[in-house]
PDB file of C-alpha atoms in Angstrom:
ATOM      1  CA  MET A   1     -28.975 -26.158 -54.392  1.00 54.00           C
ATOM      2  CA  THR A   2     -28.219 -23.939 -51.575  1.00 55.00           C
ATOM      3  CA  THR A   3     -26.788 -20.359 -52.579  1.00 56.00           C
ATOM      4  CA  PRO A   4     -24.344 -18.393 -50.763  1.00 55.00           C
ATOM      5  CA  ALA A   5     -27.093 -15.701 -50.002  1.00 55.00           C
ATOM      6  CA  LYS A   6     -29.605 -18.468 -48.438  1.00 54.00           C
ATOM      7  CA  THR A   7     -26.781 -20.067 -46.593  1.00 53.00           C
ATOM      8  CA  ALA A   8     -25.447 -16.861 -44.839  1.00 53.00           C
ATOM      9  CA  LYS A   9     -29.503 -15.966 -43.646  1.00 53.00           C
ATOM     10  CA  THR A  10     -29.882 -19.300 -42.073  1.00 52.00           C
ATOM     11  CA  LYS A  11     -26.784 -19.305 -40.091  1.00 54.00           C
ATOM     12  CA  ARG A  12     -27.767 -15.797 -38.877  1.00 52.00           C
ATOM     13  CA  THR A  13     -31.211 -17.066 -38.085  1.00 52.00           C
ATOM     14  CA  GLN A  14     -29.591 -19.611 -36.318  1.00 57.00           C
ATOM     15  CA  GLU A  15     -27.546 -18.257 -33.328  1.00 56.00           C
ATOM     16  CA  LYS A  16     -28.717 -17.227 -30.097  1.00 55.00           C
ATOM     17  CA  PRO A  17     -30.026 -14.051 -29.298  1.00 56.00           C
ATOM     18  CA  LEU A  18     -27.471 -12.488 -27.287  1.00 56.00           C
ATOM     19  CA  GLY A  19     -29.380 -12.314 -24.112  1.00 55.00           C
ATOM     20  CA  ARG A  20     -29.666 -16.350 -23.960  1.00 75.00           C
ATOM     21  CA  THR A  21     -25.935 -16.713 -24.400  1.00 83.00           C
ATOM     22  CA  PRO A  22     -24.020 -17.102 -21.182  1.00 84.00           C
ATOM     23  CA  ALA A  23     -21.579 -13.668 -22.520  1.00 81.00           C
ATOM     24  CA  GLY A  24     -24.965 -12.039 -22.942  1.00 80.00           C
ATOM     25  CA  ARG A  25     -26.776 -13.170 -19.813  1.00 83.00           C
ATOM     26  CA  ARG A  26     -23.186 -11.403 -18.007  1.00 83.00           C
ATOM     27  CA  LEU A  27     -23.671  -8.549 -20.445  1.00 84.00           C
ATOM     28  CA  GLU A  28     -27.157  -7.902 -19.552  1.00 85.00           C
ATOM     29  CA  GLN A  29     -26.715  -8.695 -16.103  1.00 85.00           C
ATOM     30  CA  ALA A  30     -23.843  -5.974 -15.700  1.00 85.00           C
ATOM     31  CA  LEU A  31     -25.909  -3.268 -17.915  1.00 85.00           C
ATOM     32  CA  LYS A  32     -28.783  -3.636 -15.081  1.00 85.00           C
ATOM     33  CA  GLU A  33     -25.975  -3.277 -12.111  1.00 84.00           C
ATOM     34  CA  VAL A  34     -24.974  -0.055 -13.817  1.00 83.00           C
ATOM     35  CA  LEU A  35     -27.985   1.623 -14.696  1.00 85.00           C
ATOM     36  CA  ALA A  36     -29.043   0.795 -11.196  1.00 84.00           C
ATOM     37  CA  ASP A  37     -25.771   2.573  -9.929  1.00 77.00           C
ATOM     38  CA  VAL A  38     -26.501   5.789 -12.171  1.00 83.00           C
ATOM     39  CA  TRP A  39     -30.515   5.567 -11.164  1.00 84.00           C
ATOM     40  CA  GLY A  40     -29.403   5.775  -7.466  1.00 83.00           C
ATOM     41  CA  THR A  41     -30.934   2.570  -6.711  1.00 82.00           C
ATOM     42  CA  LYS A  42     -28.269   0.324  -5.645  1.00 79.00           C
ATOM     43  CA  ALA A  43     -24.294   1.587  -5.412  1.00 76.00           C
ATOM     44  CA  LEU A  44     -21.828  -0.638  -7.706  1.00 71.00           C
ATOM     45  CA  PRO A  45     -19.280  -2.235  -5.278  1.00 75.00           C
ATOM     46  CA  VAL A  46     -15.828  -0.489  -4.765  1.00 74.00           C
ATOM     47  CA  VAL A  47     -12.963  -1.862  -6.146  1.00 78.00           C
ATOM     48  CA  ALA A  48      -9.874  -1.386  -4.678  1.00 80.00           C
ATOM     49  CA  ARG A  49      -6.970  -0.035  -6.482  1.00 85.00           C
ATOM     50  CA  VAL A  50      -3.570  -1.209  -5.230  1.00 89.00           C
ATOM     51  CA  PRO A  51      -0.512   1.054  -7.300  1.00 90.00           C
ATOM     52  CA  ASP A  52       1.963  -1.370  -8.856  1.00 92.00           C
ATOM     53  CA  ALA A  53       4.886   0.589  -7.525  1.00 94.00           C
ATOM     54  CA  ILE A  54       5.308   2.810  -4.529  1.00 96.00           C
ATOM     55  CA  ASP A  55       8.537   5.054  -3.626  1.00 98.00           C
ATOM     56  CA  VAL A  56       8.843   3.599   0.132  1.00 98.00           C
ATOM     57  CA  ARG A  57      11.791   6.053   1.236  1.00 98.00           C
ATOM     58  CA  ARG A  58       9.288   8.588  -0.109  1.00 98.00           C
ATOM     59  CA  VAL A  59       6.325   7.370   2.070  1.00 98.00           C
ATOM     60  CA  ARG A  60       8.440   7.296   5.210  1.00 98.00           C
ATOM     61  CA  GLN A  61      10.138  10.227   5.078  1.00 98.00           C
ATOM     62  CA  GLY A  62       6.767  11.542   4.422  1.00 97.00           C
ATOM     63  CA  THR A  63       6.210  10.659   8.007  1.00 96.00           C
ATOM     64  CA  GLY A  64       9.448  12.578   9.327  1.00 97.00           C
ATOM     65  CA  LEU A  65      10.307   8.753  10.597  1.00 97.00           C
ATOM     66  CA  SER A  66      13.672   6.965  10.963  1.00 98.00           C
ATOM     67  CA  GLN A  67      13.759   3.608   9.309  1.00 98.00           C
ATOM     68  CA  ALA A  68      13.577   2.037  12.764  1.00 98.00           C
ATOM     69  CA  GLU A  69      10.996   4.248  14.028  1.00 97.00           C
ATOM     70  CA  PHE A  70       8.922   4.021  10.685  1.00 97.00           C
ATOM     71  CA  ALA A  71       9.652   0.170  10.699  1.00 97.00           C
ATOM     72  CA  ALA A  72       8.405  -0.440  14.821  1.00 95.00           C
ATOM     73  CA  ARG A  73       5.435   1.985  14.305  1.00 95.00           C
ATOM     74  CA  PHE A  74       3.666  -0.255  11.502  1.00 95.00           C
ATOM     75  CA  GLY A  75       4.882  -3.167  12.019  1.00 93.00           C
ATOM     76  CA  ILE A  76       7.379  -3.807   9.055  1.00 96.00           C
ATOM     77  CA  ASN A  77      10.395  -5.633   9.855  1.00 97.00           C
ATOM     78  CA  ARG A  78      13.468  -3.283   9.536  1.00 98.00           C
ATOM     79  CA  ARG A  79      15.669  -5.067   7.299  1.00 98.00           C
ATOM     80  CA  THR A  80      12.866  -5.588   4.868  1.00 98.00           C
ATOM     81  CA  LEU A  81      11.773  -1.430   4.804  1.00 98.00           C
ATOM     82  CA  GLN A  82      15.485  -1.419   4.248  1.00 98.00           C
ATOM     83  CA  ASP A  83      15.350  -3.727   1.314  1.00 98.00           C
ATOM     84  CA  TRP A  84      12.556  -2.071  -0.398  1.00 98.00           C
ATOM     85  CA  GLU A  85      13.891   1.395  -0.026  1.00 98.00           C
ATOM     86  CA  GLN A  86      17.367   0.333  -1.607  1.00 97.00           C
ATOM     87  CA  GLY A  87      15.682  -1.598  -4.528  1.00 96.00           C
ATOM     88  CA  ARG A  88      16.428  -5.094  -3.512  1.00 97.00           C
ATOM     89  CA  HIS A  89      12.942  -6.068  -3.024  1.00 97.00           C
ATOM     90  CA  GLU A  90       9.504  -4.951  -3.988  1.00 97.00           C
ATOM     91  CA  PRO A  91       6.566  -4.592  -1.511  1.00 97.00           C
ATOM     92  CA  ASP A  92       4.036  -7.479  -2.236  1.00 95.00           C
ATOM     93  CA  ALA A  93       0.300  -6.023  -3.274  1.00 93.00           C
ATOM     94  CA  MET A  94      -0.846  -5.875   0.374  1.00 93.00           C
ATOM     95  CA  ALA A  95       2.426  -4.126   1.226  1.00 96.00           C
ATOM     96  CA  ARG A  96       1.575  -1.498  -1.090  1.00 96.00           C
ATOM     97  CA  ALA A  97      -1.622  -0.767  -0.126  1.00 94.00           C
ATOM     98  CA  LEU A  98      -0.457  -0.575   3.262  1.00 95.00           C
ATOM     99  CA  LEU A  99       2.117   1.960   2.222  1.00 97.00           C
ATOM    100  CA  THR A 100      -0.786   3.832   0.355  1.00 96.00           C
ATOM    101  CA  ILE A 101      -3.028   4.091   3.292  1.00 95.00           C
ATOM    102  CA  ILE A 102       0.479   4.756   5.265  1.00 97.00           C
ATOM    103  CA  ALA A 103       0.808   7.776   3.431  1.00 96.00           C
ATOM    104  CA  ARG A 104      -2.554   9.180   3.136  1.00 95.00           C
ATOM    105  CA  GLU A 105      -3.239   8.759   6.432  1.00 95.00           C
ATOM    106  CA  PRO A 106      -0.357   7.624   8.719  1.00 94.00           C
ATOM    107  CA  GLU A 107      -2.141   8.444  11.599  1.00 93.00           C
ATOM    108  CA  ALA A 108      -4.865   6.496  11.232  1.00 93.00           C
ATOM    109  CA  VAL A 109      -2.627   3.750  10.765  1.00 94.00           C
ATOM    110  CA  ARG A 110      -1.009   4.066  13.648  1.00 91.00           C
ATOM    111  CA  ARG A 111      -4.110   4.570  15.645  1.00 91.00           C
ATOM    112  CA  ALA A 112      -5.389   1.150  14.057  1.00 92.00           C
ATOM    113  CA  LEU A 113      -2.173  -0.575  14.918  1.00 90.00           C
ATOM    114  CA  ALA A 114      -1.980   0.127  18.468  1.00 88.00           C
ATOM    115  CA  ALA A 115      -5.545  -0.270  19.652  1.00 74.00           C
TER     116      ALA A 115
END
């Protein structure tokens, strides 16, 4: 006859140690990467953070350019720019990334696109 205490003990001993399951191996690897970053032996990869939304009009106005000038300088269709500014459409992730860079470093983007 099996007692509840004996059954619970048996189940615990049959479980795999954390490092031997796929999730445990991923967790162990992640911990090693974090520790290597903390110790300075290996840097963690940088993850791009693209904003979920961006005020396109504010970005453009921050450059001091008209819609036509902004569109021409940064290779954006003028009608698309107008649609973004008027809220008819939202820029996709790549456009939001470009607009974020333009907001922070407009001259760097201009130089890169002019080359």
